XYZ file of C-alpha atoms in Angstrom:
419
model
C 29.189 20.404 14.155
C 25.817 22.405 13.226
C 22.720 22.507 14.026
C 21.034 20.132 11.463
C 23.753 17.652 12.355
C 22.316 17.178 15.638
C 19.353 16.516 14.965
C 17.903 13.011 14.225
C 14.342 12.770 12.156
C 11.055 11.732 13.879
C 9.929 8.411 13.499
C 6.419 8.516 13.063
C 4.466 5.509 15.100
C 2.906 4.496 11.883
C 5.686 4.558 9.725
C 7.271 2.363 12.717
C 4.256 0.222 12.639
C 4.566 -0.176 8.685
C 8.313 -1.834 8.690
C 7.405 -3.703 11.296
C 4.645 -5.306 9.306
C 6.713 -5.445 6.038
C 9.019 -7.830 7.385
C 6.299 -9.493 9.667
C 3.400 -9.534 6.920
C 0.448 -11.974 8.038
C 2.786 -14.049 10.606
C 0.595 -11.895 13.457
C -2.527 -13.849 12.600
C -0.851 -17.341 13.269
C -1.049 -15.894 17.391
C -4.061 -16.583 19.171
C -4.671 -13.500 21.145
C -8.558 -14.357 23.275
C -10.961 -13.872 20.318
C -8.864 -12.400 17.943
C -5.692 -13.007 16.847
C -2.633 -11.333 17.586
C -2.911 -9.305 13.882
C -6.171 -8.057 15.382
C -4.892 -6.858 18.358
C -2.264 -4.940 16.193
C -5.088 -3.335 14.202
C -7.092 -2.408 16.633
C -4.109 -0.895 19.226
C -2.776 0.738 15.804
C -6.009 2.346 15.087
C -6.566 3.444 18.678
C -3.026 5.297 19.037
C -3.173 6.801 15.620
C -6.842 8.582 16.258
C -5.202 9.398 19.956
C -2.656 11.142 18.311
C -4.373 12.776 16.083
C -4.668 16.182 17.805
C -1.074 15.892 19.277
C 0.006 17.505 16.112
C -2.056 20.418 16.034
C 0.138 21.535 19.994
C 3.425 19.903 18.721
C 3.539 22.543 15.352
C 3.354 25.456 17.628
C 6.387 24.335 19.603
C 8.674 22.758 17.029
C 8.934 26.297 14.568
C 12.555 27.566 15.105
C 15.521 25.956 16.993
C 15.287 28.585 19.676
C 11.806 26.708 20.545
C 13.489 23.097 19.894
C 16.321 24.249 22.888
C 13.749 25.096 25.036
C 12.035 21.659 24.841
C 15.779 20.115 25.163
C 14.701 18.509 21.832
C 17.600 16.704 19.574
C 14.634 15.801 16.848
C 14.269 18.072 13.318
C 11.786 20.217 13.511
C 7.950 19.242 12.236
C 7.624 19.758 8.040
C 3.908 20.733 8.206
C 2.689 23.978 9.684
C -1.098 25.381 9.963
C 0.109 27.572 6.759
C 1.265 24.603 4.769
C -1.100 21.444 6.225
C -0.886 18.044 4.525
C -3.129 17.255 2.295
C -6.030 14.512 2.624
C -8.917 13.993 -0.039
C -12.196 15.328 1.464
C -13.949 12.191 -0.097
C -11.544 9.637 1.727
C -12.407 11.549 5.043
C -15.523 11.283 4.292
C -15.752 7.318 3.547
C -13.982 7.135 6.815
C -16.506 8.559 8.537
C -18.646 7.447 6.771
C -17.404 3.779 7.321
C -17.418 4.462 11.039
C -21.200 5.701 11.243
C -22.085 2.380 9.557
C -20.078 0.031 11.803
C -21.891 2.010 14.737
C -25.393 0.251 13.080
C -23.986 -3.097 13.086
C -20.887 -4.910 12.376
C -19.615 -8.594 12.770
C -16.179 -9.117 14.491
C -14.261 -9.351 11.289
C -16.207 -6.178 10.108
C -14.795 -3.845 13.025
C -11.499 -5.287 11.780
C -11.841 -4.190 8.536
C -12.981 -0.773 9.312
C -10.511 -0.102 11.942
C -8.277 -0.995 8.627
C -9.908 1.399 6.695
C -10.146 4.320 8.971
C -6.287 4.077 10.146
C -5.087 4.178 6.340
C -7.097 7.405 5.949
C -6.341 8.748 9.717
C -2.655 7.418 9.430
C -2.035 9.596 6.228
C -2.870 12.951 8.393
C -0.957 12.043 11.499
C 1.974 10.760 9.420
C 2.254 13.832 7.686
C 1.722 15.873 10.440
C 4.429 14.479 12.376
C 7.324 13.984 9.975
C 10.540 15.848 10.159
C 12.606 16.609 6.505
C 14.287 13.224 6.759
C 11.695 10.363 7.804
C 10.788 9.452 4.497
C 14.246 8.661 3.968
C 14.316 7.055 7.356
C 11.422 4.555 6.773
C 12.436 3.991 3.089
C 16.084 2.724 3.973
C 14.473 0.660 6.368
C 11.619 -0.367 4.271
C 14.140 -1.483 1.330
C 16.176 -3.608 3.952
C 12.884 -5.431 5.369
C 12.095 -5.714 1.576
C 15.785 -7.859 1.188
C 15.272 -10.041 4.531
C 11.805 -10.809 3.764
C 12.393 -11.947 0.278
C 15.396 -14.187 0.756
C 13.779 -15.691 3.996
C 10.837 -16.634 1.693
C 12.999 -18.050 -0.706
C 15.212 -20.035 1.296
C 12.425 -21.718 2.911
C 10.285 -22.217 0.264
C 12.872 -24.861 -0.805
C 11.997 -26.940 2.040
C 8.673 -26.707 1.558
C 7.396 -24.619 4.641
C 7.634 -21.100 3.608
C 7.919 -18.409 6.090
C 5.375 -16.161 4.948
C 1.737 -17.553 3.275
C 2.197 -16.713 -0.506
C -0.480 -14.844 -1.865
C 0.349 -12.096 1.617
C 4.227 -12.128 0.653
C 3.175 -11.297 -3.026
C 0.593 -8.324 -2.100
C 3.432 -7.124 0.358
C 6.015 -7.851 -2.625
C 4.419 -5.048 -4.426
C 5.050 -2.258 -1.671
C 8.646 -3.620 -1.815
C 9.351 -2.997 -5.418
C 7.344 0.375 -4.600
C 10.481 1.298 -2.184
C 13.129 -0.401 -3.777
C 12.353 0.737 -7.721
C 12.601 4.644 -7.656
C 15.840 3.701 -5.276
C 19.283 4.611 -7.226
C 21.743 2.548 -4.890
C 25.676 2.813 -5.752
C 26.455 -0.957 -5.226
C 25.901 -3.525 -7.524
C 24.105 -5.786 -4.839
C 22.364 -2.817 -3.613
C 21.115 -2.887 -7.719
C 19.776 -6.296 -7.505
C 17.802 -5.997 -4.855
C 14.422 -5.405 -7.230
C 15.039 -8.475 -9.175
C 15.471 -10.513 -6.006
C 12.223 -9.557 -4.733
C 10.146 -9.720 -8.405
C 12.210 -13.114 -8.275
C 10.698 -14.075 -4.534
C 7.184 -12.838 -6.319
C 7.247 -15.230 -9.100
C 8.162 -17.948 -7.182
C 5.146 -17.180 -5.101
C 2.720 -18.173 -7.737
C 0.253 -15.265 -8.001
C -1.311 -14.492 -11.229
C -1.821 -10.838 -10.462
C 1.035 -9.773 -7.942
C 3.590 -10.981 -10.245
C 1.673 -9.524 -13.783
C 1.600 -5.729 -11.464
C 5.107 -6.717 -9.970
C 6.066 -6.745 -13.847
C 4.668 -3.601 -14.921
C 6.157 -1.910 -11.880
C 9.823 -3.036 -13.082
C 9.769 -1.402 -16.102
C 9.830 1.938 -14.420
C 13.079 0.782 -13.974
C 13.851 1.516 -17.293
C 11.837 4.644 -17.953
C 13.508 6.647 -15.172
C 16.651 5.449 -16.082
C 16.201 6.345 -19.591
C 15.864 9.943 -18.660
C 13.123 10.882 -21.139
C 14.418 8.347 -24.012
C 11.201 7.204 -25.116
C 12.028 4.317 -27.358
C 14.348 2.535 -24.985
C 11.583 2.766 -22.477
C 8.853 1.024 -24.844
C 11.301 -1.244 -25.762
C 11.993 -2.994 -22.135
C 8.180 -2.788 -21.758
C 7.727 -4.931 -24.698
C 10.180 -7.309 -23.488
C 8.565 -7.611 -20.060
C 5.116 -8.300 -21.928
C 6.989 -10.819 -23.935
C 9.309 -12.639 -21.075
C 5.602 -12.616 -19.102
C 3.830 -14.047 -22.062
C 6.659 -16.694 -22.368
C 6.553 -17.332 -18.728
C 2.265 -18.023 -18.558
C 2.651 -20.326 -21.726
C 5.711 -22.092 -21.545
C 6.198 -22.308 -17.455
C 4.401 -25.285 -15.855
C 3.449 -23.956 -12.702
C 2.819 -20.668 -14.194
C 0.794 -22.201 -17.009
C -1.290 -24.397 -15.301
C -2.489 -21.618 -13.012
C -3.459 -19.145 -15.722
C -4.411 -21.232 -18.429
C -6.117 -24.156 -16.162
C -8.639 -24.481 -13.682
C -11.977 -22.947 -14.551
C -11.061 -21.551 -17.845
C -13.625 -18.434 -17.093
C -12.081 -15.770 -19.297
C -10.890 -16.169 -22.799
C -9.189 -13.360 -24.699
C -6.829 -13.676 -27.562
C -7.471 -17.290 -28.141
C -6.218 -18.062 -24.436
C -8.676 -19.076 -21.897
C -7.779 -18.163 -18.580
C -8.528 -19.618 -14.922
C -9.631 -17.247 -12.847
C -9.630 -19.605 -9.758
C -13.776 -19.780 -9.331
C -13.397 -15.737 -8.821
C -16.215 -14.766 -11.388
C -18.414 -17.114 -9.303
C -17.338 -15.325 -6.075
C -17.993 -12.041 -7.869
C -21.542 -12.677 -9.425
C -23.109 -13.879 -6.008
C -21.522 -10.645 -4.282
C -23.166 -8.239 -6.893
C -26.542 -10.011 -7.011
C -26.509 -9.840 -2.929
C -25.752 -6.495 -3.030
C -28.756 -5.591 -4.563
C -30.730 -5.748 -1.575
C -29.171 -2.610 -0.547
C -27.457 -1.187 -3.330
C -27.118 2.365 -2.045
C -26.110 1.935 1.657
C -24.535 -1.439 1.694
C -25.383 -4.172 4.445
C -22.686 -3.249 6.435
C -19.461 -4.098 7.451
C -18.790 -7.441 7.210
C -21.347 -8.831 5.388
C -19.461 -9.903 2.318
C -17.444 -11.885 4.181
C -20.547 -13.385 5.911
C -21.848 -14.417 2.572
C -19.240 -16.109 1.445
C -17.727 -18.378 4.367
C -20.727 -20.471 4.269
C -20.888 -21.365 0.653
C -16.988 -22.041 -0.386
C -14.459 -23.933 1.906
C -11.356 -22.524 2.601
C -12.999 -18.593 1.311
C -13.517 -15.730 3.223
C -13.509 -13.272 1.034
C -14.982 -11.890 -2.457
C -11.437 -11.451 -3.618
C -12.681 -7.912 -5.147
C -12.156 -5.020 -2.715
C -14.664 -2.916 -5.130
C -17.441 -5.442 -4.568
C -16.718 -5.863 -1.156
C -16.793 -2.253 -0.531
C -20.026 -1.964 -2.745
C -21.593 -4.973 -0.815
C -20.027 -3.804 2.838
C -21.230 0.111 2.514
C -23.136 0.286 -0.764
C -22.382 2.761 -3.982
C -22.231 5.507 -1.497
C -19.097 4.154 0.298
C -17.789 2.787 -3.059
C -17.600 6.281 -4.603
C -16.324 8.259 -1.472
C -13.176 5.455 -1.165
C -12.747 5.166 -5.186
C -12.532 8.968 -5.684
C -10.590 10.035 -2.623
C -7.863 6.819 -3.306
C -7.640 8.101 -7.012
C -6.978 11.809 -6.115
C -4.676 10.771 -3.689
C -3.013 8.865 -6.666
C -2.790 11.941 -8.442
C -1.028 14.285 -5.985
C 1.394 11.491 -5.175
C 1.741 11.659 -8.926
C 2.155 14.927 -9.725
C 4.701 15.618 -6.714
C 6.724 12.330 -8.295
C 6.780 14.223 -11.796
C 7.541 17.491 -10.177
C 10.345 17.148 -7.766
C 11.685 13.403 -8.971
C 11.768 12.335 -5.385
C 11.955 8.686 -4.378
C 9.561 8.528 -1.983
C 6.729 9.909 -4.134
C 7.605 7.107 -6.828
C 7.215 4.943 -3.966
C 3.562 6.518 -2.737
C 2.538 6.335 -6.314
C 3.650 3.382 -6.803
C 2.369 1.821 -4.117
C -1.342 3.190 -4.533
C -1.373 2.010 -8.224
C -0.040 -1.686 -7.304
C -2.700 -1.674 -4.211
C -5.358 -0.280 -6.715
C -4.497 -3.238 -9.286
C -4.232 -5.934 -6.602
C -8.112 -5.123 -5.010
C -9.458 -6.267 -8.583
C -8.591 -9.780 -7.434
C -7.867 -9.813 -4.122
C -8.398 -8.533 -0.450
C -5.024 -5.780 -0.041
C -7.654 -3.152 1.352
C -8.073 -4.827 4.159
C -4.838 -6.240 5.579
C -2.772 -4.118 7.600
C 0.317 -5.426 6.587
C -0.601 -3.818 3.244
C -2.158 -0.598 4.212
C -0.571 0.661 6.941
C 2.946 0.671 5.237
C 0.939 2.297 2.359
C -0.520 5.540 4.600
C 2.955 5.636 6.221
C 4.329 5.966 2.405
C 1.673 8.051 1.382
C 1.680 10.491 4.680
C 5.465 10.780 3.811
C 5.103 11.679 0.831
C 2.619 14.562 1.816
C 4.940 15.885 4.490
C 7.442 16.314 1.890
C 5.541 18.468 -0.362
C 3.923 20.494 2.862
C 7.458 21.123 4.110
C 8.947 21.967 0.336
C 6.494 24.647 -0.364
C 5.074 22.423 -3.297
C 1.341 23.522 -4.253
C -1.293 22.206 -6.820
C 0.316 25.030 -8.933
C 3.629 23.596 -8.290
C 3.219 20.345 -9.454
C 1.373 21.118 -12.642
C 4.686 22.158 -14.262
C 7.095 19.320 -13.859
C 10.929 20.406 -13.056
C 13.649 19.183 -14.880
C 14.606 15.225 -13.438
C 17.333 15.261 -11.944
C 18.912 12.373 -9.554
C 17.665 12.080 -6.021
């Protein structure tokens, strides 16, 4: 037996964390814990431990170089990807909104506020530390156990939906639906089961009622298609145009579907169809017009959501992470987050086209579905969203760092081959 057979990959804490939470989602919040609940004891502890170990790293890299070093430590673990020659790579503007976030929770910040930053600055912190702590094979680690919480989750939801009392509240199993499909999509399983575990979970999504998980959850299972079709263009357009149809079908023709969409407030019409929009543009034009009074700094964390709780029952939130993040910490912290989540995007992106490997589909994936989900709804600031995301996304940046790949690398995509 060798060397590299010996050795097991390193389980980052966050990447632990994240499939934890994918099979948990927002169950955490049902446990009283003192003030908070127990999903804010999670958040905080997870953002404590992952800015703790945030200079562990910088020693471990030093130790973990060569195998001779790895039998002096009586280490059985692979050996670190990143080195100080080859470090991950983080958007300076995302640092910068974290600090930035942090610096105006420090002014003043209600109780939900802290929670949301401590969010915030753990998705940006727990990319780095991720990274920084991966081995070759913990992507592949957290992905085979990401796509098997993905499975459990879905059919639990499923099965007890039927009796009325589902497991998970809907609208958080379809946000955390979308990381699933992330995982499961650029996945190329041998068994036919193993095959229909995507359609099981856009199944579980649809059945979940949301308007805009299950129109992203659409879009992402066409890549289905296009990397099957291996550059074949026309086959590719094809299945998208019968997913547009089959979802066009589905909003008109399904009841439940229908009368969500095309009921209720009837806000937005386009193509003759008027669509319900669930009081959202409401939501939306108070946020904006409250924002105002401090359009460049933001009233601080929080405030959005105090806004809003004492003018709608049952609504916490501005269901728009951009206007919360404008109202929260102003166009300043709206441009750092935008711009350093969008380059992000784009390096997860350009590794995906470059080197074909699943678990940058799955960072890239997952960004773009979050990205798409914040126009309606709250993902930004649930951890059972975001933390699997930085794990992903950290992953993802360890495997360049350790392959060598550069910014020059990635401009000129390699020839796709299976993963």
């Amino acid at each position: 037996m060798t060397m590299p057979d010996q050795l097991r990959a390193r389980r980052p804490p966050l990447a632990v964390i994240g499939v934890a939470l994918l099979l948990l989602i927002e169950m955490p919040q049902r446990v009283p814990a003192g003030p908070l609940s127990l999903s804010g004891v999670i958040t905080l502890a997870s953002a404590g431990l992952i800015i703790a170990l945030a200079g562990i790293p910088i020693l471990a890299r030093r130790h973990a170089r060569d195998g001779q070093a790895r039998a002096r430590l009586g280490t059985r673990v692979e050996p670190l990807v990143t080195s100080p020659d080859s470090p991950a790579w983080v958007p300076w503007t995302l640092v910068g909104f974290a600090l930035y976030a942090v610096a105006r929770s420090v002014s003043g910040a209600t109780v939900d506020g802290y929670q949301n930053v401590a969010v915030l600055v753990t998705f940006v912190a727990g990319i780095a530390v991720t990274a920084a702590q991966s081995s070759r094979s913990s992507a592949d680690f957290m992905l085979k156990w990401a796509r098997r919480a993905a499975v459990i989750a879905s059919l639990a939801f499923l099965i007890t939906l039927q009796f009325g009392e589902p497991i998970y509240g809907e609208r958080s199993f379809a946000l955390v639906a979308l990381l699933y499909l992330a995982v499961l999509i650029p996945h190329r399983p041998e068994g036919f089961f193993a095959r229909l575990a995507p359609y099981l979970v856009f199944l579980a999504l649809v059945a979940s009622l949301s308007r805009t998980a299950a129109a992203i959850g659409l879009a992402l299972m066409t890549f289905i298609a296009l990397r099957a079709a291996r550059g074949r263009l026309v086959r590719g357009i094809a299945f998208t145009a019968l997913g547009a149809a089959a979802g066009l079908v589905l909003i008109t023709q399904y009841a439940p579907f229908r009368d969500r969409f095309l009921g209720g407030d009837n806000a937005v019409q386009y193509g003759g169809l008027t669509l319900n929009t669930s009081g959202r543009t409401i939501l939306w034009e108070i946020t904006i017009d409250d924002a105002r009074r401090n359009l460049w700094f933001g009233l601080g964390p929080g405030s959005s959501q105090d806004l809003i709780t004492p003018l709608f029952r049952a609504i916490s939130h501005p269901h728009n992470d951009y206007l919360r993040l404008l109202h929260d910490f102003g166009l300043i912290g709206l441009a750092l987050f935008v711009a350093g989540y969008f380059t992000l995007m784009l390096r997860t992106f350009q590794l995906a086209r470059a080197t074909n490997e699943p678990i940058h589909w799955s960072a890239t994936m997952g960004l773009l579905a979050v990205a798409l989900a914040a126009v309606t709804d709250n993902p930004l600031v649930y951890p059972f969203v975001m933390y699997p995301l930085a794990a992903l996304v950290g992953l993802s940046l360890a495997r360049a760092s350790g392959t060598g790949t550069s910014l020059d690398d990635v401009a000129k995509p390699a020839a796709r081959v299976s993963p």
